Amino acid sequence: QIQLMESGGGLVQAGGSLTLSCVASGLIGGANNMNWYRQAPGKRRELVAQIFVGGLTNYGASARGRFTIFRNSTENTVYLQMNNLEPEDTATYYCNHWAGMDFWGKGTLVTVSI
């Protein structure tokens, strides 16, 4: 019974920062691969960031250098710190985990104003 729940979205001015959280329940083990995706209206869902069991991370091109993914394993929470936000970052952000199938949170909306 894996469940993911995002929080932290909202309205932010261009150039500002925002940190998203994803609380995971039902995961087994001390560390899990976790992903952040985002989707804007009319656009495909794209990978933003991922963190692996060993601690390595990977970022999509649009996120690299501006966003940071990190975890609190004790609390089963993964974070996405977003800096220097641009209007193009406006999207619904989803937490994701694959465990035989894809598990998704409901998403949290990030709106970056000019």
Short mmCIF file of N, CA, C and O in Angstrom, two decimals:
data_model
loop_
_atom_site.label_atom_id
_atom_site.label_comp_id
_atom_site.label_asym_id
_atom_site.label_seq_id
_atom_site.Cartn_x
_atom_site.Cartn_y
_atom_site.Cartn_z
N GLN A 1 0.84 -1.19 0.00
CA GLN A 1 0.00 0.00 0.00
C GLN A 1 0.88 1.25 0.00
O GLN A 1 0.93 2.01 0.97
N ILE A 2 1.55 1.44 -1.12
CA ILE A 2 2.41 2.61 -1.28
C ILE A 2 1.54 3.84 -1.52
O ILE A 2 0.65 3.82 -2.37
N GLN A 3 1.83 4.89 -0.80
CA GLN A 3 1.13 6.15 -0.96
C GLN A 3 2.15 7.28 -0.97
O GLN A 3 3.09 7.29 -0.17
N LEU A 4 1.95 8.22 -1.87
CA LEU A 4 2.80 9.38 -2.00
C LEU A 4 1.95 10.64 -1.92
O LEU A 4 0.86 10.68 -2.49
N MET A 5 2.45 11.64 -1.23
CA MET A 5 1.70 12.88 -1.10
C MET A 5 2.64 14.07 -1.17
O MET A 5 3.52 14.22 -0.33
N GLU A 6 2.43 14.91 -2.17
CA GLU A 6 3.24 16.10 -2.36
C GLU A 6 2.64 17.28 -1.61
O GLU A 6 1.43 17.35 -1.38
N SER A 7 3.50 18.24 -1.30
CA SER A 7 3.06 19.50 -0.72
C SER A 7 4.11 20.55 -1.01
O SER A 7 5.23 20.24 -1.41
N GLY A 8 3.76 21.80 -0.80
CA GLY A 8 4.70 22.89 -0.93
C GLY A 8 4.52 23.76 -2.15
O GLY A 8 5.22 24.78 -2.29
N GLY A 9 3.62 23.39 -3.04
CA GLY A 9 3.39 24.22 -4.21
C GLY A 9 2.70 25.52 -3.86
O GLY A 9 2.19 25.70 -2.75
N GLY A 10 2.71 26.43 -4.81
CA GLY A 10 2.08 27.71 -4.59
C GLY A 10 2.50 28.71 -5.64
O GLY A 10 3.06 28.34 -6.68
N LEU A 11 2.23 29.96 -5.37
CA LEU A 11 2.56 31.06 -6.27
C LEU A 11 3.86 31.70 -5.82
O LEU A 11 4.03 32.03 -4.64
N VAL A 12 4.77 31.88 -6.75
CA VAL A 12 6.06 32.48 -6.44
C VAL A 12 6.47 33.40 -7.59
O VAL A 12 6.13 33.16 -8.75
N GLN A 13 7.18 34.46 -7.25
CA GLN A 13 7.66 35.40 -8.24
C GLN A 13 8.86 34.82 -8.99
O GLN A 13 9.65 34.06 -8.43
N ALA A 14 8.98 35.17 -10.26
CA ALA A 14 10.14 34.75 -11.03
C ALA A 14 11.42 35.16 -10.31
O ALA A 14 11.54 36.26 -9.79
N GLY A 15 12.37 34.24 -10.29
CA GLY A 15 13.61 34.46 -9.58
C GLY A 15 13.59 33.97 -8.15
O GLY A 15 14.65 33.89 -7.51
N GLY A 16 12.43 33.62 -7.66
CA GLY A 16 12.29 33.15 -6.31
C GLY A 16 12.55 31.66 -6.17
O GLY A 16 12.94 30.98 -7.12
N SER A 17 12.33 31.16 -4.96
CA SER A 17 12.61 29.77 -4.64
C SER A 17 11.40 29.13 -3.98
O SER A 17 10.56 29.80 -3.38
N LEU A 18 11.35 27.83 -4.09
CA LEU A 18 10.28 27.04 -3.50
C LEU A 18 10.81 25.64 -3.25
O LEU A 18 11.61 25.13 -4.06
N THR A 19 10.39 25.03 -2.17
CA THR A 19 10.79 23.66 -1.87
C THR A 19 9.56 22.78 -1.74
O THR A 19 8.65 23.07 -0.95
N LEU A 20 9.52 21.73 -2.53
CA LEU A 20 8.43 20.77 -2.51
C LEU A 20 8.80 19.58 -1.64
O LEU A 20 9.97 19.22 -1.54
N SER A 21 7.80 18.97 -1.04
CA SER A 21 8.00 17.78 -0.22
C SER A 21 7.12 16.65 -0.72
O SER A 21 6.02 16.88 -1.23
N CYS A 22 7.60 15.44 -0.58
CA CYS A 22 6.83 14.25 -0.89
C CYS A 22 7.00 13.27 0.26
O CYS A 22 8.10 12.79 0.51
N VAL A 23 5.91 12.99 0.94
CA VAL A 23 5.92 12.02 2.03
C VAL A 23 5.46 10.68 1.48
O VAL A 23 4.38 10.59 0.88
N ALA A 24 6.28 9.66 1.68
CA ALA A 24 5.99 8.33 1.18
C ALA A 24 5.67 7.39 2.33
O ALA A 24 6.34 7.40 3.37
N SER A 25 4.67 6.57 2.14
CA SER A 25 4.34 5.52 3.09
C SER A 25 4.24 4.19 2.36
O SER A 25 3.92 4.15 1.17
N GLY A 26 4.51 3.11 3.07
CA GLY A 26 4.43 1.79 2.49
C GLY A 26 5.68 1.31 1.80
O GLY A 26 5.68 0.22 1.23
N LEU A 27 6.74 2.09 1.82
CA LEU A 27 8.00 1.69 1.20
C LEU A 27 8.81 0.84 2.18
O LEU A 27 8.80 1.09 3.38
N ILE A 28 9.52 -0.15 1.63
CA ILE A 28 10.33 -1.05 2.43
C ILE A 28 11.80 -0.74 2.23
O ILE A 28 12.26 -0.56 1.10
N GLY A 29 12.54 -0.71 3.33
CA GLY A 29 13.96 -0.48 3.25
C GLY A 29 14.34 0.92 3.69
O GLY A 29 13.49 1.80 3.87
N GLY A 30 15.64 1.10 3.88
CA GLY A 30 16.13 2.37 4.37
C GLY A 30 16.25 3.45 3.33
O GLY A 30 16.36 4.63 3.66
N ALA A 31 16.24 3.08 2.06
CA ALA A 31 16.34 4.04 0.98
C ALA A 31 15.61 3.51 -0.24
O ALA A 31 15.54 2.31 -0.47
N ASN A 32 15.06 4.42 -1.01
CA ASN A 32 14.32 4.06 -2.21
C ASN A 32 14.61 5.06 -3.32
O ASN A 32 14.88 6.23 -3.05
N ASN A 33 14.56 4.57 -4.55
CA ASN A 33 14.63 5.48 -5.69
C ASN A 33 13.35 6.31 -5.75
O ASN A 33 12.25 5.76 -5.69
N MET A 34 13.50 7.61 -5.86
CA MET A 34 12.35 8.50 -5.92
C MET A 34 12.55 9.50 -7.05
O MET A 34 13.69 9.90 -7.34
N ASN A 35 11.45 9.90 -7.65
CA ASN A 35 11.50 10.80 -8.79
C ASN A 35 10.53 11.96 -8.62
O ASN A 35 9.50 11.83 -7.95
N TRP A 36 10.88 13.07 -9.24
CA TRP A 36 9.97 14.19 -9.41
C TRP A 36 9.73 14.39 -10.90
O TRP A 36 10.67 14.44 -11.69
N TYR A 37 8.46 14.47 -11.28
CA TYR A 37 8.04 14.82 -12.63
C TYR A 37 7.22 16.09 -12.57
O TYR A 37 6.75 16.49 -11.50
N ARG A 38 7.02 16.70 -13.73
CA ARG A 38 6.11 17.83 -13.80
C ARG A 38 5.39 17.80 -15.14
O ARG A 38 5.87 17.23 -16.12
N GLN A 39 4.22 18.42 -15.15
CA GLN A 39 3.44 18.51 -16.38
C GLN A 39 2.68 19.82 -16.41
O GLN A 39 1.95 20.15 -15.49
N ALA A 40 2.89 20.56 -17.48
CA ALA A 40 2.16 21.79 -17.73
C ALA A 40 1.08 21.51 -18.76
O ALA A 40 1.21 20.59 -19.58
N PRO A 41 0.00 22.29 -18.76
CA PRO A 41 -1.07 22.08 -19.74
C PRO A 41 -0.55 22.10 -21.17
O PRO A 41 0.21 22.99 -21.55
N GLY A 42 -0.94 21.11 -21.95
CA GLY A 42 -0.52 21.03 -23.33
C GLY A 42 0.87 20.49 -23.55
O GLY A 42 1.32 20.42 -24.70
N LYS A 43 1.56 20.13 -22.48
CA LYS A 43 2.91 19.61 -22.60
C LYS A 43 3.00 18.20 -22.03
O LYS A 43 2.15 17.77 -21.26
N ARG A 44 4.01 17.48 -22.45
CA ARG A 44 4.23 16.13 -21.95
C ARG A 44 4.74 16.17 -20.52
O ARG A 44 5.36 17.16 -20.08
N ARG A 45 4.48 15.10 -19.80
CA ARG A 45 5.05 14.98 -18.47
C ARG A 45 6.55 14.71 -18.61
O ARG A 45 6.96 13.84 -19.38
N GLU A 46 7.35 15.46 -17.89
CA GLU A 46 8.79 15.34 -18.02
C GLU A 46 9.44 15.05 -16.67
O GLU A 46 8.98 15.50 -15.62
N LEU A 47 10.53 14.31 -16.74
CA LEU A 47 11.31 14.02 -15.55
C LEU A 47 12.06 15.26 -15.12
O LEU A 47 12.73 15.91 -15.93
N VAL A 48 11.96 15.59 -13.86
CA VAL A 48 12.65 16.75 -13.30
C VAL A 48 13.91 16.32 -12.54
O VAL A 48 14.99 16.87 -12.76
N ALA A 49 13.76 15.36 -11.65
CA ALA A 49 14.89 14.96 -10.82
C ALA A 49 14.63 13.58 -10.26
O ALA A 49 13.48 13.16 -10.10
N GLN A 50 15.70 12.86 -9.95
CA GLN A 50 15.57 11.57 -9.32
C GLN A 50 16.75 11.33 -8.39
O GLN A 50 17.84 11.83 -8.61
N ILE A 51 16.48 10.57 -7.36
CA ILE A 51 17.50 10.20 -6.40
C ILE A 51 17.45 8.70 -6.21
O ILE A 51 16.37 8.11 -6.08
N PHE A 52 18.62 8.06 -6.20
CA PHE A 52 18.72 6.62 -6.17
C PHE A 52 19.11 6.12 -4.78
O PHE A 52 19.49 6.90 -3.91
N VAL A 53 19.01 4.80 -4.61
CA VAL A 53 19.28 4.18 -3.32
C VAL A 53 20.67 4.56 -2.80
O VAL A 53 20.85 4.85 -1.63
N GLY A 54 21.66 4.56 -3.70
CA GLY A 54 23.02 4.87 -3.31
C GLY A 54 23.30 6.33 -3.07
O GLY A 54 24.40 6.70 -2.69
N GLY A 55 22.31 7.19 -3.33
CA GLY A 55 22.48 8.61 -3.11
C GLY A 55 22.79 9.41 -4.35
O GLY A 55 22.79 10.65 -4.30
N LEU A 56 23.07 8.74 -5.46
CA LEU A 56 23.30 9.46 -6.71
C LEU A 56 22.02 10.13 -7.17
O LEU A 56 20.91 9.66 -6.89
N THR A 57 22.17 11.23 -7.88
CA THR A 57 21.04 11.99 -8.37
C THR A 57 21.16 12.23 -9.86
O THR A 57 22.25 12.17 -10.44
N ASN A 58 20.03 12.49 -10.48
CA ASN A 58 19.98 12.81 -11.90
C ASN A 58 18.94 13.89 -12.10
O ASN A 58 17.91 13.91 -11.42
N TYR A 59 19.19 14.80 -13.06
CA TYR A 59 18.30 15.91 -13.30
C TYR A 59 17.97 16.04 -14.78
O TYR A 59 18.82 15.78 -15.64
N GLY A 60 16.75 16.45 -15.05
CA GLY A 60 16.41 16.85 -16.40
C GLY A 60 17.14 18.12 -16.76
O GLY A 60 17.57 18.89 -15.90
N ALA A 61 17.26 18.36 -18.06
CA ALA A 61 18.05 19.49 -18.52
C ALA A 61 17.52 20.82 -17.98
O ALA A 61 18.31 21.71 -17.65
N SER A 62 16.22 20.97 -17.90
CA SER A 62 15.65 22.22 -17.44
C SER A 62 15.87 22.47 -15.96
O SER A 62 15.77 23.61 -15.50
N ALA A 63 16.15 21.41 -15.21
CA ALA A 63 16.32 21.53 -13.77
C ALA A 63 17.77 21.60 -13.34
O ALA A 63 18.08 22.15 -12.27
N ARG A 64 18.65 21.06 -14.14
CA ARG A 64 20.05 20.96 -13.78
C ARG A 64 20.65 22.33 -13.49
O ARG A 64 20.54 23.25 -14.29
N GLY A 65 21.29 22.44 -12.33
CA GLY A 65 21.92 23.68 -11.94
C GLY A 65 21.03 24.61 -11.15
O GLY A 65 21.53 25.56 -10.52
N ARG A 66 19.72 24.38 -11.15
CA ARG A 66 18.79 25.21 -10.42
C ARG A 66 18.03 24.46 -9.33
O ARG A 66 17.69 25.04 -8.31
N PHE A 67 17.76 23.19 -9.57
CA PHE A 67 16.97 22.38 -8.64
C PHE A 67 17.87 21.37 -7.94
O PHE A 67 18.87 20.91 -8.51
N THR A 68 17.49 21.01 -6.72
CA THR A 68 18.22 20.01 -5.96
C THR A 68 17.23 19.04 -5.33
O THR A 68 16.27 19.45 -4.68
N ILE A 69 17.46 17.74 -5.55
CA ILE A 69 16.64 16.72 -4.91
C ILE A 69 17.43 16.13 -3.75
O ILE A 69 18.63 15.88 -3.86
N PHE A 70 16.77 15.94 -2.63
CA PHE A 70 17.40 15.33 -1.48
C PHE A 70 16.34 14.64 -0.64
O PHE A 70 15.14 14.86 -0.85
N ARG A 71 16.77 13.81 0.28
CA ARG A 71 15.82 13.02 1.06
C ARG A 71 16.12 13.09 2.54
O ARG A 71 17.24 13.37 2.97
N ASN A 72 15.09 12.81 3.31
CA ASN A 72 15.20 12.52 4.72
C ASN A 72 14.70 11.09 4.87
O ASN A 72 13.50 10.85 4.94
N SER A 73 15.63 10.14 4.91
CA SER A 73 15.25 8.73 4.90
C SER A 73 14.49 8.33 6.15
O SER A 73 13.59 7.50 6.09
N THR A 74 14.87 8.91 7.27
CA THR A 74 14.21 8.57 8.53
C THR A 74 12.72 8.89 8.47
O THR A 74 11.90 8.14 9.00
N GLU A 75 12.38 9.98 7.82
CA GLU A 75 10.99 10.40 7.74
C GLU A 75 10.33 10.01 6.42
O GLU A 75 9.19 10.39 6.17
N ASN A 76 11.05 9.25 5.58
CA ASN A 76 10.53 8.82 4.28
C ASN A 76 9.99 10.00 3.47
O ASN A 76 8.88 9.94 2.92
N THR A 77 10.78 11.03 3.41
CA THR A 77 10.40 12.23 2.70
C THR A 77 11.47 12.61 1.69
O THR A 77 12.66 12.58 2.01
N VAL A 78 11.05 12.95 0.49
CA VAL A 78 11.96 13.44 -0.53
C VAL A 78 11.57 14.88 -0.85
O VAL A 78 10.38 15.22 -0.87
N TYR A 79 12.57 15.70 -1.10
CA TYR A 79 12.36 17.12 -1.33
C TYR A 79 12.87 17.53 -2.70
O TYR A 79 13.76 16.90 -3.27
N LEU A 80 12.30 18.59 -3.21
CA LEU A 80 12.80 19.22 -4.42
C LEU A 80 12.94 20.71 -4.13
O LEU A 80 11.93 21.42 -4.02
N GLN A 81 14.17 21.17 -3.98
CA GLN A 81 14.42 22.59 -3.78
C GLN A 81 14.61 23.24 -5.14
O GLN A 81 15.49 22.83 -5.90
N MET A 82 13.81 24.24 -5.42
CA MET A 82 13.81 24.90 -6.71
C MET A 82 14.24 26.35 -6.52
O MET A 82 13.61 27.09 -5.78
N ASN A 83 15.31 26.73 -7.19
CA ASN A 83 15.84 28.08 -7.13
C ASN A 83 15.77 28.74 -8.49
O ASN A 83 15.68 28.07 -9.52
N ASN A 84 15.82 30.07 -8.48
CA ASN A 84 15.81 30.84 -9.72
C ASN A 84 14.66 30.42 -10.63
O ASN A 84 14.84 30.18 -11.82
N LEU A 85 13.48 30.36 -10.06
CA LEU A 85 12.32 29.88 -10.79
C LEU A 85 11.96 30.81 -11.94
O LEU A 85 12.11 32.04 -11.84
N GLU A 86 11.49 30.22 -13.01
CA GLU A 86 11.10 30.92 -14.21
C GLU A 86 9.64 30.61 -14.52
O GLU A 86 9.12 29.59 -14.08
N PRO A 87 8.96 31.49 -15.28
CA PRO A 87 7.57 31.19 -15.64
C PRO A 87 7.42 29.83 -16.33
O PRO A 87 6.38 29.18 -16.18
N GLU A 88 8.45 29.40 -17.04
CA GLU A 88 8.41 28.11 -17.72
C GLU A 88 8.39 26.93 -16.75
O GLU A 88 8.11 25.80 -17.15
N ASP A 89 8.68 27.18 -15.48
CA ASP A 89 8.61 26.13 -14.47
C ASP A 89 7.19 25.90 -13.97
O ASP A 89 6.96 24.96 -13.20
N THR A 90 6.26 26.74 -14.38
CA THR A 90 4.87 26.58 -13.97
C THR A 90 4.34 25.23 -14.45
O THR A 90 4.37 24.92 -15.64
N ALA A 91 3.88 24.42 -13.51
CA ALA A 91 3.41 23.08 -13.82
C ALA A 91 2.89 22.43 -12.54
O ALA A 91 3.08 22.95 -11.44
N THR A 92 2.23 21.30 -12.72
CA THR A 92 1.91 20.45 -11.59
C THR A 92 3.06 19.48 -11.40
O THR A 92 3.47 18.80 -12.35
N TYR A 93 3.58 19.42 -10.20
CA TYR A 93 4.72 18.59 -9.89
C TYR A 93 4.26 17.33 -9.17
O TYR A 93 3.49 17.39 -8.21
N TYR A 94 4.75 16.18 -9.65
CA TYR A 94 4.34 14.89 -9.13
C TYR A 94 5.51 14.13 -8.55
O TYR A 94 6.59 14.07 -9.15
N CYS A 95 5.29 13.51 -7.43
CA CYS A 95 6.23 12.56 -6.84
C CYS A 95 5.94 11.19 -7.42
O CYS A 95 4.77 10.82 -7.63
N ASN A 96 7.00 10.42 -7.70
CA ASN A 96 6.84 9.14 -8.36
C ASN A 96 7.80 8.10 -7.80
O ASN A 96 8.94 8.40 -7.45
N HIS A 97 7.31 6.86 -7.73
CA HIS A 97 8.14 5.72 -7.35
C HIS A 97 7.69 4.50 -8.14
O HIS A 97 6.50 4.28 -8.32
N TRP A 98 8.67 3.71 -8.63
CA TRP A 98 8.35 2.49 -9.35
C TRP A 98 8.61 1.28 -8.47
O TRP A 98 9.72 1.10 -7.98
N ALA A 99 7.58 0.48 -8.26
CA ALA A 99 7.70 -0.74 -7.47
C ALA A 99 6.84 -1.81 -8.12
O ALA A 99 5.80 -2.21 -7.58
N GLY A 100 7.26 -2.27 -9.30
CA GLY A 100 6.45 -3.17 -10.09
C GLY A 100 5.43 -2.44 -10.95
O GLY A 100 4.97 -2.97 -11.96
N MET A 101 5.09 -1.27 -10.57
CA MET A 101 4.25 -0.35 -11.31
C MET A 101 4.56 1.05 -10.82
O MET A 101 5.24 1.22 -9.80
N ASP A 102 4.11 2.04 -11.55
CA ASP A 102 4.33 3.43 -11.16
C ASP A 102 3.33 3.85 -10.10
O ASP A 102 2.13 3.62 -10.24
N PHE A 103 3.84 4.46 -9.06
CA PHE A 103 3.02 5.08 -8.04
C PHE A 103 3.21 6.58 -8.12
O PHE A 103 4.34 7.06 -8.24
N TRP A 104 2.11 7.30 -8.03
CA TRP A 104 2.11 8.75 -8.18
C TRP A 104 1.38 9.41 -7.02
O TRP A 104 0.40 8.88 -6.50
N GLY A 105 1.86 10.58 -6.64
CA GLY A 105 1.08 11.44 -5.79
C GLY A 105 0.03 12.16 -6.60
O GLY A 105 -0.06 12.01 -7.83
N LYS A 106 -0.78 12.94 -5.94
CA LYS A 106 -1.83 13.69 -6.62
C LYS A 106 -1.32 14.96 -7.28
O LYS A 106 -2.01 15.54 -8.12
N GLY A 107 -0.12 15.38 -6.94
CA GLY A 107 0.48 16.53 -7.55
C GLY A 107 0.31 17.79 -6.71
O GLY A 107 -0.64 17.92 -5.95
N THR A 108 1.24 18.71 -6.88
CA THR A 108 1.15 20.02 -6.25
C THR A 108 1.47 21.07 -7.30
O THR A 108 2.44 20.94 -8.05
N LEU A 109 0.64 22.10 -7.38
CA LEU A 109 0.75 23.09 -8.43
C LEU A 109 1.74 24.18 -8.06
O LEU A 109 1.64 24.78 -6.98
N VAL A 110 2.66 24.44 -8.97
CA VAL A 110 3.61 25.53 -8.84
C VAL A 110 3.33 26.55 -9.94
O VAL A 110 3.31 26.20 -11.12
N THR A 111 3.09 27.79 -9.55
CA THR A 111 2.84 28.86 -10.49
C THR A 111 3.89 29.95 -10.29
O THR A 111 4.00 30.49 -9.19
N VAL A 112 4.63 30.24 -11.33
CA VAL A 112 5.68 31.25 -11.28
C VAL A 112 5.21 32.45 -12.08
O VAL A 112 4.98 32.35 -13.29
N SER A 113 5.07 33.58 -11.42
CA SER A 113 4.58 34.79 -12.06
C SER A 113 5.73 35.64 -12.56
O SER A 113 6.87 35.53 -12.09
N ILE A 114 5.41 36.54 -13.50
CA ILE A 114 6.42 37.44 -14.03
C ILE A 114 6.66 38.60 -13.08
O ILE A 114 5.87 38.87 -12.19
#
